[in-house]
PDB file of C-alpha atoms in Angstrom:
ATOM      1  CA  MET A   1     119.421 -63.196 -80.648  1.00 48.00           C
ATOM      2  CA  ALA A   2     117.152 -60.765 -78.795  1.00 50.00           C
ATOM      3  CA  THR A   3     113.875 -60.053 -80.139  1.00 64.00           C
ATOM      4  CA  THR A   4     113.217 -56.256 -80.855  1.00 78.00           C
ATOM      5  CA  ARG A   5     110.523 -54.531 -82.370  1.00 90.00           C
ATOM      6  CA  VAL A   6     110.317 -54.461 -85.974  1.00 94.00           C
ATOM      7  CA  PRO A   7     109.918 -51.093 -87.437  1.00 95.00           C
ATOM      8  CA  ALA A   8     106.541 -50.293 -89.316  1.00 95.00           C
ATOM      9  CA  ALA A   9     108.675 -49.688 -92.462  1.00 96.00           C
ATOM     10  CA  ALA A  10     109.458 -53.085 -92.798  1.00 97.00           C
ATOM     11  CA  THR A  11     105.862 -54.484 -92.806  1.00 97.00           C
ATOM     12  CA  TRP A  12     103.836 -51.644 -93.970  1.00 98.00           C
ATOM     13  CA  GLY A  13     106.684 -50.816 -96.342  1.00 97.00           C
ATOM     14  CA  LEU A  14     105.653 -53.911 -98.317  1.00 98.00           C
ATOM     15  CA  LEU A  15     102.616 -52.242 -99.400  1.00 98.00           C
ATOM     16  CA  ALA A  16     104.325 -48.861-100.086  1.00 98.00           C
ATOM     17  CA  ALA A  17     106.994 -50.606-101.961  1.00 98.00           C
ATOM     18  CA  TRP A  18     104.405 -52.286-104.170  1.00 97.00           C
ATOM     19  CA  ALA A  19     102.603 -49.244-104.666  1.00 97.00           C
ATOM     20  CA  VAL A  20     105.523 -47.295-106.201  1.00 98.00           C
ATOM     21  CA  HIS A  21     106.238 -50.423-108.401  1.00 97.00           C
ATOM     22  CA  ASP A  22     102.739 -50.984-109.452  1.00 96.00           C
ATOM     23  CA  LEU A  23     102.361 -47.407-110.242  1.00 96.00           C
ATOM     24  CA  GLU A  24     105.057 -47.544-112.685  1.00 96.00           C
ATOM     25  CA  GLU A  25     103.381 -50.577-114.398  1.00 94.00           C
ATOM     26  CA  LEU A  26     100.290 -48.990-114.313  1.00 93.00           C
ATOM     27  CA  VAL A  27     101.494 -46.018-116.494  1.00 94.00           C
ATOM     28  CA  THR A  28     103.577 -48.387-118.593  1.00 93.00           C
ATOM     29  CA  ALA A  29     101.887 -51.655-119.036  1.00 90.00           C
ATOM     30  CA  PRO A  30      98.887 -50.521-120.949  1.00 88.00           C
ATOM     31  CA  GLY A  31      99.608 -50.514-124.754  1.00 86.00           C
ATOM     32  CA  TRP A  32     103.351 -51.850-124.269  1.00 87.00           C
ATOM     33  CA  VAL A  33     102.824 -54.814-126.250  1.00 83.00           C
ATOM     34  CA  GLU A  34     101.607 -52.969-129.061  1.00 85.00           C
ATOM     35  CA  ARG A  35     104.476 -50.449-128.858  1.00 87.00           C
ATOM     36  CA  ALA A  36     107.058 -53.446-128.494  1.00 86.00           C
ATOM     37  CA  GLY A  37     105.354 -55.798-130.641  1.00 84.00           C
ATOM     38  CA  PRO A  38     107.576 -55.255-133.626  1.00 86.00           C
ATOM     39  CA  ARG A  39     110.574 -56.075-132.025  1.00 87.00           C
ATOM     40  CA  LEU A  40     109.059 -58.777-129.698  1.00 86.00           C
ATOM     41  CA  ARG A  41     107.867 -60.553-132.651  1.00 87.00           C
ATOM     42  CA  ARG A  42     111.268 -60.223-134.636  1.00 89.00           C
ATOM     43  CA  ARG A  43     112.610 -61.819-131.210  1.00 89.00           C
ATOM     44  CA  LEU A  44     110.330 -64.400-130.397  1.00 88.00           C
ATOM     45  CA  PRO A  45     108.830 -65.655-133.399  1.00 90.00           C
ATOM     46  CA  TRP A  46     107.982 -68.848-132.093  1.00 92.00           C
ATOM     47  CA  VAL A  47     105.280 -66.914-129.814  1.00 88.00           C
ATOM     48  CA  PRO A  48     101.659 -67.313-131.085  1.00 90.00           C
ATOM     49  CA  GLU A  49     100.119 -64.287-132.288  1.00 87.00           C
ATOM     50  CA  ARG A  50      96.765 -65.029-130.100  1.00 87.00           C
ATOM     51  CA  VAL A  51      99.102 -64.968-127.052  1.00 84.00           C
ATOM     52  CA  TRP A  52     100.358 -61.342-127.884  1.00 82.00           C
ATOM     53  CA  ASP A  53      96.770 -60.411-128.046  1.00 79.00           C
ATOM     54  CA  ARG A  54      96.095 -62.207-124.764  1.00 78.00           C
ATOM     55  CA  VAL A  55      98.595 -60.397-123.195  1.00 78.00           C
ATOM     56  CA  ALA A  56      97.699 -56.979-124.460  1.00 78.00           C
ATOM     57  CA  THR A  57      96.207 -54.722-121.890  1.00 82.00           C
ATOM     58  CA  ASP A  58      93.998 -51.528-121.629  1.00 86.00           C
ATOM     59  CA  ARG A  59      94.519 -49.256-118.465  1.00 89.00           C
ATOM     60  CA  GLY A  60      91.091 -50.339-116.939  1.00 90.00           C
ATOM     61  CA  HIS A  61      92.144 -53.785-117.099  1.00 88.00           C
ATOM     62  CA  THR A  62      95.807 -53.109-115.877  1.00 90.00           C
ATOM     63  CA  ALA A  63      94.354 -51.012-113.119  1.00 91.00           C
ATOM     64  CA  LEU A  64      91.887 -53.361-111.945  1.00 93.00           C
ATOM     65  CA  ALA A  65      94.539 -56.624-111.713  1.00 91.00           C
ATOM     66  CA  ILE A  66      96.579 -54.239-109.788  1.00 93.00           C
ATOM     67  CA  GLY A  67      94.091 -53.568-107.309  1.00 93.00           C
ATOM     68  CA  LEU A  68      93.187 -57.340-106.923  1.00 93.00           C
ATOM     69  CA  VAL A  69      96.858 -57.961-106.153  1.00 94.00           C
ATOM     70  CA  GLY A  70      96.764 -54.977-103.727  1.00 95.00           C
ATOM     71  CA  VAL A  71      94.356 -56.455-101.833  1.00 95.00           C
ATOM     72  CA  LEU A  72      96.718 -59.613-101.081  1.00 95.00           C
ATOM     73  CA  ILE A  73      99.633 -57.071-100.632  1.00 97.00           C
ATOM     74  CA  ALA A  74      97.805 -55.036 -98.200  1.00 97.00           C
ATOM     75  CA  ALA A  75      96.354 -58.083 -96.183  1.00 97.00           C
ATOM     76  CA  ALA A  76      99.890 -59.224 -95.658  1.00 96.00           C
ATOM     77  CA  ALA A  77     101.341 -55.765 -94.794  1.00 98.00           C
ATOM     78  CA  ALA A  78      98.645 -55.446 -92.032  1.00 98.00           C
ATOM     79  CA  ASP A  79      99.350 -59.406 -90.993  1.00 97.00           C
ATOM     80  CA  GLY A  80     102.920 -58.318 -90.781  1.00 97.00           C
ATOM     81  CA  ALA A  81     102.135 -55.122 -88.611  1.00 96.00           C
ATOM     82  CA  ARG A  82      99.990 -57.182 -86.711  1.00 96.00           C
ATOM     83  CA  THR A  83     102.510 -59.865 -85.794  1.00 96.00           C
ATOM     84  CA  GLY A  84     105.476 -58.043 -85.643  1.00 96.00           C
ATOM     85  CA  GLY A  85     106.818 -59.469 -88.803  1.00 96.00           C
ATOM     86  CA  ARG A  86     106.285 -63.097 -87.795  1.00 95.00           C
ATOM     87  CA  SER A  87     103.137 -63.917 -89.903  1.00 94.00           C
ATOM     88  CA  ARG A  88     103.422 -66.612 -92.522  1.00 93.00           C
ATOM     89  CA  LEU A  89     101.343 -64.895 -94.908  1.00 94.00           C
ATOM     90  CA  TYR A  90     103.287 -61.618 -94.967  1.00 96.00           C
ATOM     91  CA  GLN A  91     106.834 -63.571 -94.890  1.00 95.00           C
ATOM     92  CA  LEU A  92     105.261 -65.455 -98.295  1.00 93.00           C
ATOM     93  CA  VAL A  93     104.355 -62.371 -99.987  1.00 95.00           C
ATOM     94  CA  LEU A  94     107.504 -60.569 -98.728  1.00 96.00           C
ATOM     95  CA  ALA A  95     109.514 -63.520-100.525  1.00 93.00           C
ATOM     96  CA  GLY A  96     107.236 -63.542-103.464  1.00 92.00           C
ATOM     97  CA  PHE A  97     107.632 -59.670-103.882  1.00 94.00           C
ATOM     98  CA  GLY A  98     111.116 -60.049-103.814  1.00 94.00           C
ATOM     99  CA  ALA A  99     111.403 -63.074-106.137  1.00 91.00           C
ATOM    100  CA  HIS A 100     109.369 -61.442-108.759  1.00 92.00           C
ATOM    101  CA  ALA A 101     112.263 -59.298-109.228  1.00 93.00           C
ATOM    102  CA  VAL A 102     113.825 -61.934-111.503  1.00 92.00           C
ATOM    103  CA  PRO A 103     111.259 -62.362-114.005  1.00 90.00           C
ATOM    104  CA  HIS A 104     111.105 -58.694-114.624  1.00 92.00           C
ATOM    105  CA  VAL A 105     115.122 -58.788-115.348  1.00 93.00           C
ATOM    106  CA  ALA A 106     114.709 -61.919-117.372  1.00 91.00           C
ATOM    107  CA  SER A 107     111.983 -60.126-119.417  1.00 89.00           C
ATOM    108  CA  ALA A 108     114.207 -57.535-120.078  1.00 92.00           C
ATOM    109  CA  VAL A 109     116.841 -59.812-121.290  1.00 92.00           C
ATOM    110  CA  ILE A 110     114.240 -62.151-123.424  1.00 88.00           C
ATOM    111  CA  THR A 111     112.703 -59.223-124.979  1.00 86.00           C
ATOM    112  CA  GLY A 112     115.328 -56.899-125.495  1.00 89.00           C
ATOM    113  CA  GLY A 113     114.528 -53.988-124.298  1.00 90.00           C
ATOM    114  CA  TYR A 114     112.211 -52.434-121.493  1.00 93.00           C
ATOM    115  CA  PRO A 115     109.262 -54.188-119.884  1.00 92.00           C
ATOM    116  CA  PRO A 116     106.778 -52.589-117.698  1.00 93.00           C
ATOM    117  CA  GLY A 117     108.299 -52.505-114.094  1.00 94.00           C
ATOM    118  CA  LEU A 118     111.642 -52.815-114.898  1.00 96.00           C
ATOM    119  CA  LEU A 119     112.898 -49.225-113.616  1.00 96.00           C
ATOM    120  CA  THR A 120     111.603 -49.952-109.730  1.00 97.00           C
ATOM    121  CA  THR A 121     112.682 -53.604-109.681  1.00 96.00           C
ATOM    122  CA  PRO A 122     116.263 -53.004-108.599  1.00 96.00           C
ATOM    123  CA  THR A 123     115.472 -49.765-107.187  1.00 97.00           C
ATOM    124  CA  VAL A 124     112.584 -50.269-104.830  1.00 97.00           C
ATOM    125  CA  VAL A 125     111.666 -54.273-105.310  1.00 97.00           C
ATOM    126  CA  ALA A 126     115.029 -55.581-104.765  1.00 96.00           C
ATOM    127  CA  PRO A 127     116.394 -53.372-102.158  1.00 97.00           C
ATOM    128  CA  TYR A 128     113.239 -53.211-100.289  1.00 98.00           C
ATOM    129  CA  ALA A 129     112.681 -56.938 -99.982  1.00 97.00           C
ATOM    130  CA  TRP A 130     116.397 -57.614 -99.024  1.00 97.00           C
ATOM    131  CA  TRP A 131     116.435 -54.856 -96.404  1.00 98.00           C
ATOM    132  CA  ALA A 132     112.941 -56.233 -94.932  1.00 97.00           C
ATOM    133  CA  ARG A 133     114.118 -59.315 -94.549  1.00 96.00           C
ATOM    134  CA  ARG A 134     117.578 -58.477 -93.147  1.00 96.00           C
ATOM    135  CA  THR A 135     115.637 -56.102 -90.665  1.00 97.00           C
ATOM    136  CA  LEU A 136     113.290 -59.208 -89.371  1.00 96.00           C
ATOM    137  CA  ARG A 137     116.434 -60.885 -89.025  1.00 95.00           C
ATOM    138  CA  ALA A 138     118.332 -58.570 -86.963  1.00 95.00           C
ATOM    139  CA  ALA A 139     114.936 -57.909 -84.569  1.00 95.00           C
ATOM    140  CA  GLY A 140     114.924 -61.600 -83.657  1.00 95.00           C
ATOM    141  CA  VAL A 141     111.967 -62.533 -86.007  1.00 95.00           C
ATOM    142  CA  PRO A 142     112.462 -66.440 -87.344  1.00 93.00           C
ATOM    143  CA  ALA A 143     111.895 -66.764 -90.844  1.00 91.00           C
ATOM    144  CA  ALA A 144     109.110 -68.678 -91.675  1.00 88.00           C
ATOM    145  CA  GLU A 145     109.381 -71.989 -93.081  1.00 86.00           C
ATOM    146  CA  LEU A 146     108.297 -71.477 -96.830  1.00 80.00           C
ATOM    147  CA  PRO A 147     108.338 -74.225 -99.036  1.00 79.00           C
ATOM    148  CA  ALA A 148     110.321 -73.829-102.465  1.00 77.00           C
ATOM    149  CA  ALA A 149     107.095 -74.651-104.241  1.00 77.00           C
ATOM    150  CA  ALA A 150     105.797 -71.236-102.850  1.00 78.00           C
ATOM    151  CA  LEU A 151     107.382 -69.431-105.568  1.00 77.00           C
ATOM    152  CA  ALA A 152     104.691 -71.024-107.932  1.00 79.00           C
ATOM    153  CA  LEU A 153     102.330 -68.865-106.335  1.00 82.00           C
ATOM    154  CA  ILE A 154     103.993 -65.601-108.048  1.00 82.00           C
ATOM    155  CA  PRO A 155     102.481 -66.400-111.458  1.00 83.00           C
ATOM    156  CA  LEU A 156      99.285 -67.974-110.214  1.00 85.00           C
ATOM    157  CA  VAL A 157      98.434 -64.560-108.493  1.00 86.00           C
ATOM    158  CA  ILE A 158      99.488 -62.753-111.393  1.00 85.00           C
ATOM    159  CA  GLY A 159      97.167 -64.816-113.599  1.00 85.00           C
ATOM    160  CA  ALA A 160      94.364 -64.829-111.090  1.00 86.00           C
ATOM    161  CA  ALA A 161      94.568 -61.104-110.911  1.00 85.00           C
ATOM    162  CA  HIS A 162      94.215 -60.880-114.655  1.00 84.00           C
ATOM    163  CA  GLY A 163      91.737 -63.228-115.144  1.00 86.00           C
ATOM    164  CA  GLY A 164      89.731 -62.005-112.149  1.00 86.00           C
ATOM    165  CA  ALA A 165      90.140 -58.379-114.066  1.00 83.00           C
ATOM    166  CA  ALA A 166      88.837 -60.013-117.201  1.00 82.00           C
ATOM    167  CA  GLY A 167      86.130 -61.538-115.576  1.00 88.00           C
ATOM    168  CA  LEU A 168      84.835 -58.797-113.598  1.00 87.00           C
ATOM    169  CA  ARG A 169      84.910 -56.309-116.534  1.00 84.00           C
ATOM    170  CA  ARG A 170      82.941 -58.855-118.562  1.00 86.00           C
ATOM    171  CA  LEU A 171      80.280 -58.952-115.521  1.00 88.00           C
ATOM    172  CA  ALA A 172      80.404 -55.120-115.539  1.00 83.00           C
ATOM    173  CA  ALA A 173      80.113 -55.132-119.233  1.00 81.00           C
ATOM    174  CA  GLN A 174      77.015 -57.721-119.239  1.00 83.00           C
ATOM    175  CA  SER A 175      75.428 -55.561-116.413  1.00 81.00           C
ATOM    176  CA  ALA A 176      75.661 -52.351-118.513  1.00 78.00           C
ATOM    177  CA  ARG A 177      74.008 -53.870-121.568  1.00 77.00           C
ATOM    178  CA  LYS A 178      71.252 -55.457-119.460  1.00 76.00           C
ATOM    179  CA  TYR A 179      70.572 -52.390-117.937  1.00 74.00           C
ATOM    180  CA  ARG A 180      70.455 -50.642-121.001  1.00 72.00           C
ATOM    181  CA  THR A 181      68.099 -53.095-122.869  1.00 73.00           C
ATOM    182  CA  THR A 182      65.683 -53.816-120.002  1.00 66.00           C
ATOM    183  CA  GLY A 183      65.319 -50.080-118.502  1.00 63.00           C
ATOM    184  CA  ILE A 184      66.237 -51.396-115.329  1.00 62.00           C
ATOM    185  CA  GLY A 185      66.492 -48.295-113.189  1.00 57.00           C
ATOM    186  CA  VAL A 186      65.180 -45.676-115.679  1.00 55.00           C
ATOM    187  CA  ASN A 187      62.809 -42.935-114.011  1.00 58.00           C
ATOM    188  CA  PRO A 188      59.567 -43.105-116.171  1.00 56.00           C
ATOM    189  CA  ALA A 189      59.055 -39.387-115.371  1.00 59.00           C
ATOM    190  CA  ARG A 190      62.416 -38.639-116.898  1.00 55.00           C
ATOM    191  CA  SER A 191      61.924 -40.877-119.818  1.00 50.00           C
TER     192      SER A 191
END
C-alpha cells in the first residue's frame, strides 16, 4: 500500500474529539452521583457508601482532572501530527480513546440511566476513533504494536487524573491557608 499524507483531522482530531466529549463530561459529571444517587443505590446496593462519596466530584475537581488528561491527549495529538500518525504514543492514546467508549456504554447499562459522557460516546468518540484508524491504514501507516495490557492504562490514566486533581486542590488549599495565617505577601502599608 502506498504511503500518502495523513490529514491533520486524523491526528489533531484526537484533541478535538476529546474536547467535545470532555465538555459533555464537564457539564454533566459534577453532581451526577448526587442526582443519580437514589437510582444507583437501588441498582447497586452492594457498593459501600464511602465509594459514592469518593466518586462524587464538584466542577473544580472535574475541570482539573479533565485538564490533566488533556495534557496527555494534546501531547499525543501533537506527536501524531509530527510523525504522520506513526507515533506509538498517538496510536496508543487513539486506541485508548476509542476503547473507553465501552465503559461509558457499560456504565449506562449497569446504572440503568445516563452516565456523564454517554451522548458523545456513540456520536463522537467511537466514530472518530474508527475513522482515524481507518484513515491511518488507508494512508499506509502501519499499526503500532500495542500490547493488550495497554488497555489497562485507561483506568490508570483516569485514576491518576482524579488523584492528581485531588492532590493539587489539597495543595492549593494548604497554600491558601498558610497565606492567610502567616500574612505572607500582605502589604503592611495596606493592612
